[in-house]
Coordinates of C-alpha atoms in Angstrom, one line a residue:
X265 CA 36.8 2.7 37.0
X266 CA 37.0 6.3 38.3
X267 CA 39.5 7.3 35.6
X268 CA 37.1 5.8 32.9
X269 CA 34.3 7.8 34.2
X270 CA 36.3 10.9 34.3
X271 CA 37.6 10.4 30.6
X272 CA 34.0 9.8 29.3
X273 CA 32.5 12.8 31.2
X274 CA 35.3 14.8 29.6
X275 CA 34.5 13.4 26.2
X276 CA 30.9 14.2 26.8
X277 CA 31.6 17.6 28.0
X278 CA 33.6 18.4 24.8
X279 CA 30.6 17.2 22.6
X280 CA 28.0 19.0 24.7
X281 CA 29.8 22.5 23.8
X282 CA 27.5 24.8 21.8
X283 CA 27.7 24.3 18.2
X284 CA 28.4 28.1 17.6
X285 CA 31.6 27.7 19.9
X286 CA 32.9 24.9 17.9
X287 CA 32.5 26.6 14.5
X288 CA 34.0 29.9 16.1
X289 CA 36.8 27.8 17.2
X290 CA 37.5 26.2 14.0
X291 CA 37.7 29.4 12.4
X292 CA 40.1 30.8 15.0
X293 CA 42.1 27.6 14.7
X294 CA 42.3 28.0 10.9
X295 CA 43.4 31.7 11.0
X296 CA 46.0 30.8 13.6
X297 CA 47.2 28.1 11.3
X298 CA 47.6 30.7 8.6
X299 CA 49.3 33.0 10.9
X300 CA 51.8 30.5 12.3
X301 CA 55.1 31.4 10.6
X302 CA 57.3 28.5 12.1
X303 CA 57.3 24.7 12.4
X304 CA 57.1 25.2 16.1
X305 CA 53.9 26.6 15.9
X306 CA 52.5 24.2 13.6
X307 CA 53.9 21.4 16.0
X308 CA 51.8 22.9 18.9
X309 CA 48.9 23.3 16.8
X310 CA 49.0 19.5 16.0
X311 CA 49.6 18.7 19.3
X312 CA 46.6 20.7 20.6
X313 CA 44.3 19.0 17.9
X314 CA 45.5 15.6 19.0
X315 CA 44.9 16.2 22.5
X316 CA 41.3 17.5 21.6
X317 CA 40.8 14.2 19.6
X318 CA 41.9 12.0 22.6
X319 CA 39.9 14.0 25.0
X320 CA 36.9 13.6 22.8
X321 CA 37.6 9.8 22.5
X322 CA 38.2 10.1 18.7
X323 CA 40.5 7.8 17.0
X324 CA 43.3 9.8 15.5
X325 CA 44.2 7.2 13.0
X326 CA 40.6 6.9 11.8
X327 CA 40.7 11.0 11.2
X328 CA 43.9 10.6 9.4
X329 CA 42.7 7.9 7.3
X330 CA 39.3 9.8 6.5
X331 CA 41.6 12.7 5.3
X332 CA 43.2 10.4 2.6
X333 CA 41.7 12.2 -0.2
X334 CA 43.6 15.5 0.5
X335 CA 47.0 13.7 0.8
X336 CA 47.3 13.5 -3.1
X337 CA 46.5 17.3 -3.4
X338 CA 49.2 18.0 -0.9
X339 CA 51.8 16.0 -2.6
X340 CA 51.3 17.9 -5.7
X341 CA 51.5 21.1 -3.8
X342 CA 54.6 20.0 -1.8
X343 CA 56.2 19.4 -5.3
X344 CA 55.3 22.7 -6.7
X345 CA 56.1 24.7 -3.7
X346 CA 59.3 23.1 -3.2
X347 CA 60.6 23.6 -6.7
X348 CA 59.4 27.1 -6.8
X349 CA 59.6 28.6 -3.3
X350 CA 61.5 26.0 -1.3
X351 CA 60.9 22.8 0.3
X352 CA 60.4 24.4 3.7
X353 CA 57.7 26.6 2.4
X354 CA 56.1 23.8 0.7
X355 CA 56.3 21.6 3.8
X356 CA 54.4 24.4 5.8
X357 CA 51.8 24.8 3.1
X358 CA 51.2 21.1 3.3
X359 CA 51.2 21.1 7.1
X360 CA 48.5 23.9 7.3
X361 CA 46.2 22.0 4.9
X362 CA 46.5 18.6 6.6
X363 CA 45.9 20.2 10.0
X364 CA 42.9 22.2 8.9
X365 CA 41.2 19.2 7.2
X366 CA 41.7 17.2 10.4
X367 CA 40.4 19.8 12.4
X368 CA 37.3 20.0 10.2
X369 CA 36.8 16.1 10.4
X370 CA 37.2 16.3 14.2
X371 CA 34.6 18.9 14.3
X372 CA 32.2 16.8 12.2
X373 CA 33.0 13.9 14.6
X374 CA 32.4 15.6 17.7
X375 CA 29.0 17.2 16.5
X376 CA 25.7 16.0 14.8
X377 CA 24.6 17.5 11.5
X378 CA 21.6 19.0 13.1
X379 CA 23.7 20.7 15.7
X380 CA 25.9 22.1 13.3
X381 CA 23.3 23.5 10.9
X382 CA 21.3 24.9 13.8
X383 CA 24.4 26.7 15.0
X384 CA 25.1 28.0 11.5
X385 CA 21.7 29.3 11.1
X386 CA 21.7 31.0 14.4
X387 CA 25.0 32.7 13.4
X388 CA 23.6 33.7 10.0
X389 CA 20.4 34.7 11.4
X390 CA 21.4 38.4 11.2
X391 CA 21.6 38.3 7.5
X392 CA 18.3 36.9 7.2
X393 CA 16.9 40.2 8.2
X394 CA 18.3 41.8 4.8
X395 CA 16.6 39.1 2.8
X396 CA 19.2 36.4 2.8
X397 CA 17.7 32.7 2.6
X398 CA 19.7 31.7 5.7
X399 CA 17.2 28.8 6.5
X400 CA 17.2 27.4 2.9
X401 CA 20.9 27.5 2.8
X402 CA 21.3 25.8 6.4
X403 CA 18.6 23.1 5.3
X404 CA 20.2 22.3 2.3
X405 CA 23.7 22.0 4.2
X406 CA 22.0 19.7 6.6
X407 CA 20.8 17.5 3.8
X408 CA 24.2 17.2 2.2
X409 CA 25.8 16.4 5.4
X410 CA 23.1 13.7 5.8
X411 CA 23.4 12.4 2.2
X412 CA 27.3 11.7 2.7
X413 CA 26.9 8.4 4.7
X414 CA 23.9 7.7 2.5
X415 CA 26.0 7.7 -0.5
X416 CA 28.7 5.4 1.1
X417 CA 25.8 3.0 1.9
X418 CA 24.4 3.1 -1.7
X419 CA 27.9 2.5 -3.2
X420 CA 28.4 -0.3 -0.9
X421 CA 25.0 -1.9 -1.9
X422 CA 25.3 -1.5 -5.6
X423 CA 28.8 -2.6 -5.5
X424 CA 27.8 -5.9 -3.7
X425 CA 24.9 -6.5 -5.8
X426 CA 27.1 -6.2 -9.0
X427 CA 29.8 -8.3 -7.5
X428 CA 27.3 -11.1 -6.9
X429 CA 26.3 -11.1 -10.6
X430 CA 29.9 -11.4 -11.8
X431 CA 31.3 -7.6 -11.9
X432 CA 35.2 -7.8 -11.4
X433 CA 36.3 -5.0 -9.2
X434 CA 39.5 -6.7 -8.0
X435 CA 42.1 -8.8 -9.2
X436 CA 41.9 -7.9 -13.1
X437 CA 43.4 -5.1 -15.3
X438 CA 42.6 -1.5 -14.5
X439 CA 40.5 -0.9 -17.6
X440 CA 38.3 -3.9 -16.5
X441 CA 37.9 -2.6 -12.8
X442 CA 37.1 0.9 -14.3
X443 CA 34.3 -0.2 -16.7
X444 CA 33.0 -2.2 -13.4
X445 CA 33.1 0.9 -11.4
X446 CA 31.6 3.0 -14.2
X447 CA 28.7 0.6 -14.5
X448 CA 27.8 1.5 -10.6
X449 CA 27.3 5.2 -11.5
X450 CA 23.6 4.8 -13.0
X451 CA 22.2 2.7 -10.1
X452 CA 23.7 4.9 -7.8
X453 CA 22.4 7.9 -9.1
X454 CA 18.8 6.3 -9.4
X455 CA 19.1 5.4 -5.8
X456 CA 20.0 8.8 -4.7
X457 CA 17.1 10.5 -6.8
X458 CA 14.8 8.0 -5.3
X459 CA 16.0 9.1 -1.8
X460 CA 15.8 12.7 -2.7
X461 CA 12.1 12.3 -4.1
X462 CA 10.9 10.6 -0.9
X463 CA 12.7 13.2 1.2
X464 CA 11.0 16.0 -0.8
X465 CA 7.5 14.3 -0.3
X466 CA 8.2 14.0 3.4
X467 CA 9.2 17.7 3.8
X468 CA 6.0 18.5 1.9
X469 CA 3.7 16.4 4.1
X470 CA 5.4 18.3 7.1
X471 CA 4.6 21.6 5.5
X472 CA 8.1 22.7 5.3
X473 CA 8.3 26.6 4.6
X474 CA 5.0 27.2 6.0
X475 CA 6.5 29.4 8.6
X476 CA 9.4 31.7 8.5
X477 CA 10.3 31.2 12.3
X478 CA 11.3 27.3 12.4
X479 CA 11.3 25.9 15.9
X480 CA 13.9 23.1 17.6
X481 CA 12.9 20.4 19.9
X482 CA 16.3 21.2 21.9
X483 CA 16.6 25.1 22.0
X484 CA 19.6 26.1 24.0
X485 CA 21.5 29.1 24.7
X486 CA 25.3 29.9 25.4
X487 CA 26.4 29.2 29.1
X488 CA 29.4 30.4 31.0
X489 CA 31.0 27.1 30.2
X490 CA 30.8 27.7 26.5
X491 CA 32.3 31.3 27.0
X492 CA 35.1 29.9 28.8
X493 CA 35.9 27.2 26.3
X494 CA 35.7 29.9 23.5
X495 CA 38.1 32.0 25.5
X496 CA 40.5 29.6 26.4
X497 CA 40.6 28.2 22.8
X498 CA 41.3 31.5 21.3
X499 CA 44.0 32.1 23.7
X500 CA 45.6 28.8 22.8
X501 CA 45.2 29.6 19.1
X502 CA 46.9 33.0 19.6
X503 CA 49.8 31.3 21.5
X504 CA 50.7 29.0 18.7
X505 CA 50.1 31.7 16.1
X506 CA 52.9 33.7 17.5
X507 CA 55.5 31.2 18.1

């Protein structure tokens, strides 16, 4: 029981780290991946990422499955680099891309969209002093992140509705299945536009844009713990980059 409480407190502590620190560590991790010149360094980077996932109570298998969209691209890159620059170079390029995608997915899983967009807004706030629409950009990013699960939900609902009407999604020829999936696009787009229209009406009803100084329900600043996490993370990134 005590061990479980300690594990959950560690996971909660990782999730409670300020969003600005998480984004900064992702940038540092990405730079370290590009600077790592040996498989030893990339192996340590992978081990560090897995440890962070396990400590944050994330499923490594689920993160790997969620990154399946990048594996096809990595296969082409492996063949290309392997035939032109050597298989070792190609394997390092693929390893860097896979680890970067995994780290990005882990960041999304350990944070909420609101937390990340608020952190990005604070980090880009100095650019707003020069007339750049930082608030509009971060708001659009927040909406895009929130619409990703809604898109999956809309696709599942339309697929179930068309399957109940006899649409063939499995078991027949490829052309038949492609036509069935193609028929999903129009209702999915209509549903997304309907959601977007309701969102625009809700934002207008709440006077979005009436002030240039947005407020937040849970304003928080950087703490000593956040600084310590950032320092340790940068040291670890520098260590495996130099291996």
